[in-house]
Tab-separated table of C-alpha atoms in Angstrom:
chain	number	residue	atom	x	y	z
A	1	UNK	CA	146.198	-85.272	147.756
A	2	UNK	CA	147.568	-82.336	149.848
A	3	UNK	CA	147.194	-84.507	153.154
A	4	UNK	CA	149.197	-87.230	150.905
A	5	UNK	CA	151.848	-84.841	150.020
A	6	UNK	CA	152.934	-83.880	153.594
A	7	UNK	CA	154.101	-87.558	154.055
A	8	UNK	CA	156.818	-86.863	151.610
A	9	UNK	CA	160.018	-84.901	153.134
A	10	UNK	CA	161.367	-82.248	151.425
A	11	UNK	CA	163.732	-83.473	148.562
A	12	UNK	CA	167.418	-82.750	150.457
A	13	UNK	CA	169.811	-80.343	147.881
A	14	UNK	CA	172.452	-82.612	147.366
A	15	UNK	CA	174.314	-83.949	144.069
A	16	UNK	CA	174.919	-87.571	142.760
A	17	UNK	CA	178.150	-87.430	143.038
A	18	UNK	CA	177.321	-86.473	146.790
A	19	UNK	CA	175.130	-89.727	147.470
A	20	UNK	CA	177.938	-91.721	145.397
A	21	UNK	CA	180.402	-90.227	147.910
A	22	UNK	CA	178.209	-91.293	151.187
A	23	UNK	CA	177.650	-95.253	149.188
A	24	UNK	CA	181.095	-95.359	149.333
A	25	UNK	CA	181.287	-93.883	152.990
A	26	UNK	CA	179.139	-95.940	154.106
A	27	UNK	CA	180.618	-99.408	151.953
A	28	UNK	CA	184.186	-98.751	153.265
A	29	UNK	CA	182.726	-98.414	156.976
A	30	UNK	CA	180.990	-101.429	157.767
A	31	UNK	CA	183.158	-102.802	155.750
A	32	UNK	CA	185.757	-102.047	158.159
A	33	UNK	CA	184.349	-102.171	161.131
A	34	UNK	CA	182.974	-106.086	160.130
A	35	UNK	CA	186.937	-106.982	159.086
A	36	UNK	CA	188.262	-105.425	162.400
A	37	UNK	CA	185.535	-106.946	164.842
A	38	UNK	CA	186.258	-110.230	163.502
A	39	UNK	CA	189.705	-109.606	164.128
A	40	UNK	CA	188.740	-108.710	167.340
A	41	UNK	CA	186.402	-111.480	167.940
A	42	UNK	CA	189.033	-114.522	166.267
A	43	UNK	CA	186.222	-115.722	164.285
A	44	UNK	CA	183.995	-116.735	167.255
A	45	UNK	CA	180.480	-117.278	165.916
A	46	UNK	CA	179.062	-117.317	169.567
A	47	UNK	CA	179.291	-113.569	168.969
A	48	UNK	CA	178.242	-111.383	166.390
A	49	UNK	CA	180.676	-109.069	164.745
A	50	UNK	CA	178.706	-106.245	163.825
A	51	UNK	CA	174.962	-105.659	165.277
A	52	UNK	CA	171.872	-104.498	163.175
A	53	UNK	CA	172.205	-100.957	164.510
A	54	UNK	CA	175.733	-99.985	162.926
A	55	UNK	CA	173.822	-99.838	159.295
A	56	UNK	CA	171.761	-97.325	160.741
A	57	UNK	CA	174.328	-95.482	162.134
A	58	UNK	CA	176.491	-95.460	158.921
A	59	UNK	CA	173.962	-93.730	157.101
A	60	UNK	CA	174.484	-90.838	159.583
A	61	UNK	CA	177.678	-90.741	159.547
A	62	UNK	CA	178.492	-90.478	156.044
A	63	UNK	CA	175.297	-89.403	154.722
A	64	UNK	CA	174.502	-86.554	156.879
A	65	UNK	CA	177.941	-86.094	158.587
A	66	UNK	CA	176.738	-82.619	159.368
A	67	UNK	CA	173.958	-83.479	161.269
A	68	UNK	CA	174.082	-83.555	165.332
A	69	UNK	CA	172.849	-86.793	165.605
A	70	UNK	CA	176.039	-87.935	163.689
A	71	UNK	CA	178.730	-86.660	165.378
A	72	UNK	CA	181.566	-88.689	167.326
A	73	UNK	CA	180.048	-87.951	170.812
A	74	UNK	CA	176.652	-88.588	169.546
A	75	UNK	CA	177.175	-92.149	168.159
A	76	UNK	CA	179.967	-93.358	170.947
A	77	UNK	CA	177.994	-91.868	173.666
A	78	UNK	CA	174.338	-92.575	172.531
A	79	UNK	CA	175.684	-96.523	171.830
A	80	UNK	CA	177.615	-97.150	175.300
A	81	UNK	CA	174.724	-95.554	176.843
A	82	UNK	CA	172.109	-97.469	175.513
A	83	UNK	CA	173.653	-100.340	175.547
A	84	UNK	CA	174.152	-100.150	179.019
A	85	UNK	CA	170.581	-99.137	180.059
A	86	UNK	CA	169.653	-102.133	177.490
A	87	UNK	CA	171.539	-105.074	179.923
A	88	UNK	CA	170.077	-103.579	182.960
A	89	UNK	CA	166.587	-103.484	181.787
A	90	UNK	CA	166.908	-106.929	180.295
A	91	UNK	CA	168.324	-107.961	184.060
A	92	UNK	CA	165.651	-106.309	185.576
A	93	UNK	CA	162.666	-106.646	184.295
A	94	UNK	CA	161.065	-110.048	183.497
A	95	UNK	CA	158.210	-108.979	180.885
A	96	UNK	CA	160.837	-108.839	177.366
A	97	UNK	CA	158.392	-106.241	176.007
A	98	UNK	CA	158.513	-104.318	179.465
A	99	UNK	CA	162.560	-104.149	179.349
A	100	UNK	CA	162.414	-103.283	175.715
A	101	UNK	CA	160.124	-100.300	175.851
A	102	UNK	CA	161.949	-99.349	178.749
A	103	UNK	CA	164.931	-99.774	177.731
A	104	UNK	CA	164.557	-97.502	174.552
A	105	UNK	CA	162.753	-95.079	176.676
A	106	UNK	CA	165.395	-94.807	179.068
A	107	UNK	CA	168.361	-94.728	176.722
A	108	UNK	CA	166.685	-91.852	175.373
A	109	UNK	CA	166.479	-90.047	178.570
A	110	UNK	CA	170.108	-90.352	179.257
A	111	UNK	CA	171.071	-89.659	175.974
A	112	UNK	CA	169.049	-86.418	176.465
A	113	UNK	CA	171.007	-85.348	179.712
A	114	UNK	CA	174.320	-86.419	178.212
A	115	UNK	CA	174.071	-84.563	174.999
A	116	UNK	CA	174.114	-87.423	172.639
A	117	UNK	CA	171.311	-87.804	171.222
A	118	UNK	CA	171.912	-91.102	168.146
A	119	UNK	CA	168.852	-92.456	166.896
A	120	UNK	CA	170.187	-95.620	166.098
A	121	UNK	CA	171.003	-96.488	169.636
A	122	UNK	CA	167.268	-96.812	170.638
A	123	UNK	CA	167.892	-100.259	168.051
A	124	UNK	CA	170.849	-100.600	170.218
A	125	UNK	CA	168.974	-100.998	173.164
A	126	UNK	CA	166.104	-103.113	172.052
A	127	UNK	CA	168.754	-105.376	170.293
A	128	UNK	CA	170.371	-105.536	174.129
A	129	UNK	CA	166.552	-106.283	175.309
A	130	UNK	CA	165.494	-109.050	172.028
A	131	UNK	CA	168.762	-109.579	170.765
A	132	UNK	CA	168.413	-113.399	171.380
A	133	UNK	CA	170.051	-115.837	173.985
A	134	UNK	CA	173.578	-115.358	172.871
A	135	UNK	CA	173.045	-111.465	173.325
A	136	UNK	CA	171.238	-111.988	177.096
A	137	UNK	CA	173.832	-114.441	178.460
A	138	UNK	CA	176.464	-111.979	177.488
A	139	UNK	CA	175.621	-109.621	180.064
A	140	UNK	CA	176.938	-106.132	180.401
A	141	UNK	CA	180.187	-107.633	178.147
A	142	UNK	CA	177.813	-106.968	175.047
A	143	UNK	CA	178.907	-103.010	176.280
A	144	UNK	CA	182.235	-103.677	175.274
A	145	UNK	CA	181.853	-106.064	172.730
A	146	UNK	CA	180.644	-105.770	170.375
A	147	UNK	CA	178.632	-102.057	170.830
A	148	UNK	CA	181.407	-100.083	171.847
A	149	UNK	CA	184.163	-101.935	169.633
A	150	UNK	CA	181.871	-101.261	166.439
A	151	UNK	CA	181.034	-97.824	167.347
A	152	UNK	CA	184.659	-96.739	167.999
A	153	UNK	CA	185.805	-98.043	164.374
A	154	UNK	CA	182.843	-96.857	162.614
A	155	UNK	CA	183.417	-93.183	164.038
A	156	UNK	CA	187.615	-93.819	163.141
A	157	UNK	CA	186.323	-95.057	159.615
A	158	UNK	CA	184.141	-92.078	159.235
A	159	UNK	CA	186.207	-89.544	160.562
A	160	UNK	CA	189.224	-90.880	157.728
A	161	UNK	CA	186.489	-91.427	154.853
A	162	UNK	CA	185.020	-87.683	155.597
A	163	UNK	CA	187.693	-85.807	155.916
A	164	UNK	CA	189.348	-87.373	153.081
A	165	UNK	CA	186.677	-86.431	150.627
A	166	UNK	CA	186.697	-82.704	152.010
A	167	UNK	CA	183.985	-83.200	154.459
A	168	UNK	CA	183.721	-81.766	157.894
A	169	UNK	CA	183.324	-84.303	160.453
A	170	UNK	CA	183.143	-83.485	163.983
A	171	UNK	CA	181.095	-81.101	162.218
A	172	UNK	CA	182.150	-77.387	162.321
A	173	UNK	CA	180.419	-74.816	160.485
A	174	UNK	CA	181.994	-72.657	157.477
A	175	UNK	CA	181.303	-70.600	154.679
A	176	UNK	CA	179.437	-71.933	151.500
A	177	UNK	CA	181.680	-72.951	148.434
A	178	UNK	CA	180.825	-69.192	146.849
A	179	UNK	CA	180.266	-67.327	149.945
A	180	UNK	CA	177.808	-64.319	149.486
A	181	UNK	CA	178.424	-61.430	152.293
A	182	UNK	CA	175.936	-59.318	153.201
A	183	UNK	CA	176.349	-56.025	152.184
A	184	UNK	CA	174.769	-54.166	154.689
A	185	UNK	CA	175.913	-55.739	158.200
A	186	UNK	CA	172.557	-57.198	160.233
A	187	UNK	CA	173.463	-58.194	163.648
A	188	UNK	CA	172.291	-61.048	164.696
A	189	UNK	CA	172.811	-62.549	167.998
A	190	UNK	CA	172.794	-65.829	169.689
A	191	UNK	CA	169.993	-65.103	171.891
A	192	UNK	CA	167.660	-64.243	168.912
A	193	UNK	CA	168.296	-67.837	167.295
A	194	UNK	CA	167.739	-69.159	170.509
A	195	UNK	CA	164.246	-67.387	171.080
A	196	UNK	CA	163.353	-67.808	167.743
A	197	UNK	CA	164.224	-71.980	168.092
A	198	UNK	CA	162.071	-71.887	171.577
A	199	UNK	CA	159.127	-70.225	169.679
A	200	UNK	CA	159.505	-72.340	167.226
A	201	UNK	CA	158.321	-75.273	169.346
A	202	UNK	CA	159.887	-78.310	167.573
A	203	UNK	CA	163.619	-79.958	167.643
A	204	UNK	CA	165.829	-79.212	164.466
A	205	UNK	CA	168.614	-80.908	163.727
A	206	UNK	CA	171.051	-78.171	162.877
A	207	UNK	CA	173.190	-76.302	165.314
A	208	UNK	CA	173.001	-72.567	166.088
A	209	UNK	CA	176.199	-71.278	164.353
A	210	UNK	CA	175.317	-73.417	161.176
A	211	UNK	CA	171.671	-71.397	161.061
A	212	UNK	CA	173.371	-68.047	161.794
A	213	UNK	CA	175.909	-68.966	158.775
A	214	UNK	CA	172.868	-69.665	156.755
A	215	UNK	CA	171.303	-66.460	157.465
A	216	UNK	CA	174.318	-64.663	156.459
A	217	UNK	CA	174.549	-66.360	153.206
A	218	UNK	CA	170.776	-65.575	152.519
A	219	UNK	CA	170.960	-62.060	153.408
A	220	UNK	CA	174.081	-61.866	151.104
A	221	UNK	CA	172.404	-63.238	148.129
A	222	UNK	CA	168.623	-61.331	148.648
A	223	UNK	CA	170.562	-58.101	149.192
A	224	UNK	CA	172.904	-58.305	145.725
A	225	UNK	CA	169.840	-59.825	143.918
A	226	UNK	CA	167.884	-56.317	145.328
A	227	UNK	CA	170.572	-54.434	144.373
A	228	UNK	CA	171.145	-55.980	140.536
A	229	UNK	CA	167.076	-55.727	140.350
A	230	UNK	CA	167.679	-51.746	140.575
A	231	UNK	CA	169.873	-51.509	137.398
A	232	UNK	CA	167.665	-53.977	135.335
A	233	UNK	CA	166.733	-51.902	132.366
């Protein structure tokens, strides 16, 4: 049952009114994004106004709007990049199931170098690969439309919806709602989070100065609950 159990992530700290607030997010986005690529498109049904991957990519984006995978850069970049990689392996390389696993596999290569790591853009890719005939004949215009038009209005969308509702997005990181200093000052530098990440020996998706705010906050908290322990009767 223990083996069972570590299929089951962690359950994530977060509020109902917080998941209400990302359903709505998430609602108003493709929501938008659909209204303004078929504005875009003029009702052409050769084309499809919004592709399989923006759902995916919504979640991010006003789910986890924290998270580096979700950040402007990430979803513009990671999309434009896989699409292109997508056409040109579709091009390419005759076998479909060749170009798609390359094409995923080399999207996330680039994305890699380029810093823009976006999960959903591996879909991106294999949609530019299996997409069907209307998708192949486009050629590199499925780039521009509709990958790059749907990513740019999602990330406007998000970047409204977010901000609007008191959410950081691009991402910066700040103090909790009740900050807890530390009383006693640790120092912690950059190059210990960065050893301690290395040693750690897997990717996590949470950025340096959001850990060493974390740590802060934790030290804070242990330190006054030490300190309150001492006068307990």
């Amino acid at each position: 049952m223990n083996w069972l159990r570590s299929f089951l992530p962690e359950q994530v700290p977060t509020t109902y009114a917080e998941r209400l607030r990302a359903s709505v997010g998430a609602f108003l986005g493709i929501a938008v994004t659909g209204i303004l690529s078929t504005a875009w498109y003029g009702h052409s049904s050769a084309a499809p106004l919004l592709i399989a991957p923006m759902g995916a990519s919504a979640v991010l984006l006003f789910g986890v709007p924290a998270s580096l995978l979700a950040q402007p850069w990430s979803i513009l970049g990671g999309n434009l990049v896989a699409a292109l990689v997508g056409v040109t392996a579709a091009r390419e390389i005759g076998s479909p199931l060749a170009a798609a696993a390359a094409a995923v596999a080399g999207a996330f290569a680039v994305m890699s170098l380029l810093r823009c790591i976006h999960p959903p853009s591996g879909a991106v890719a294999l949609t530019a690969v299996l997409g069907g005939t209307h998708v192949t004949a486009a050629g590199y215009s499925f780039v521009l439309l509709p990958v790059l038009v749907n990513s740019a209005v999602l990330v406007v969308a998000a970047l409204a919806y977010n901000n609007l509702t008191r959410r950081s997005y691009p991402h910066r990181p700040h103090a909790p709602i009740h900050p807890h200093p530390p009383i006693s000052r640790l120092r912690l530098t950059s190059e210990d989070i960065e050893d301690a990440l290395t040693d750690y020996g897997e990717a996590l998706d949470i950025s340096r100065d959001d850990l060493h705010k974390l740590f802060h906050e934790l030290l804070g908290r242990a330190q006054r609950r030490a300190i309150a322990e001492l006068f307990e009767p």
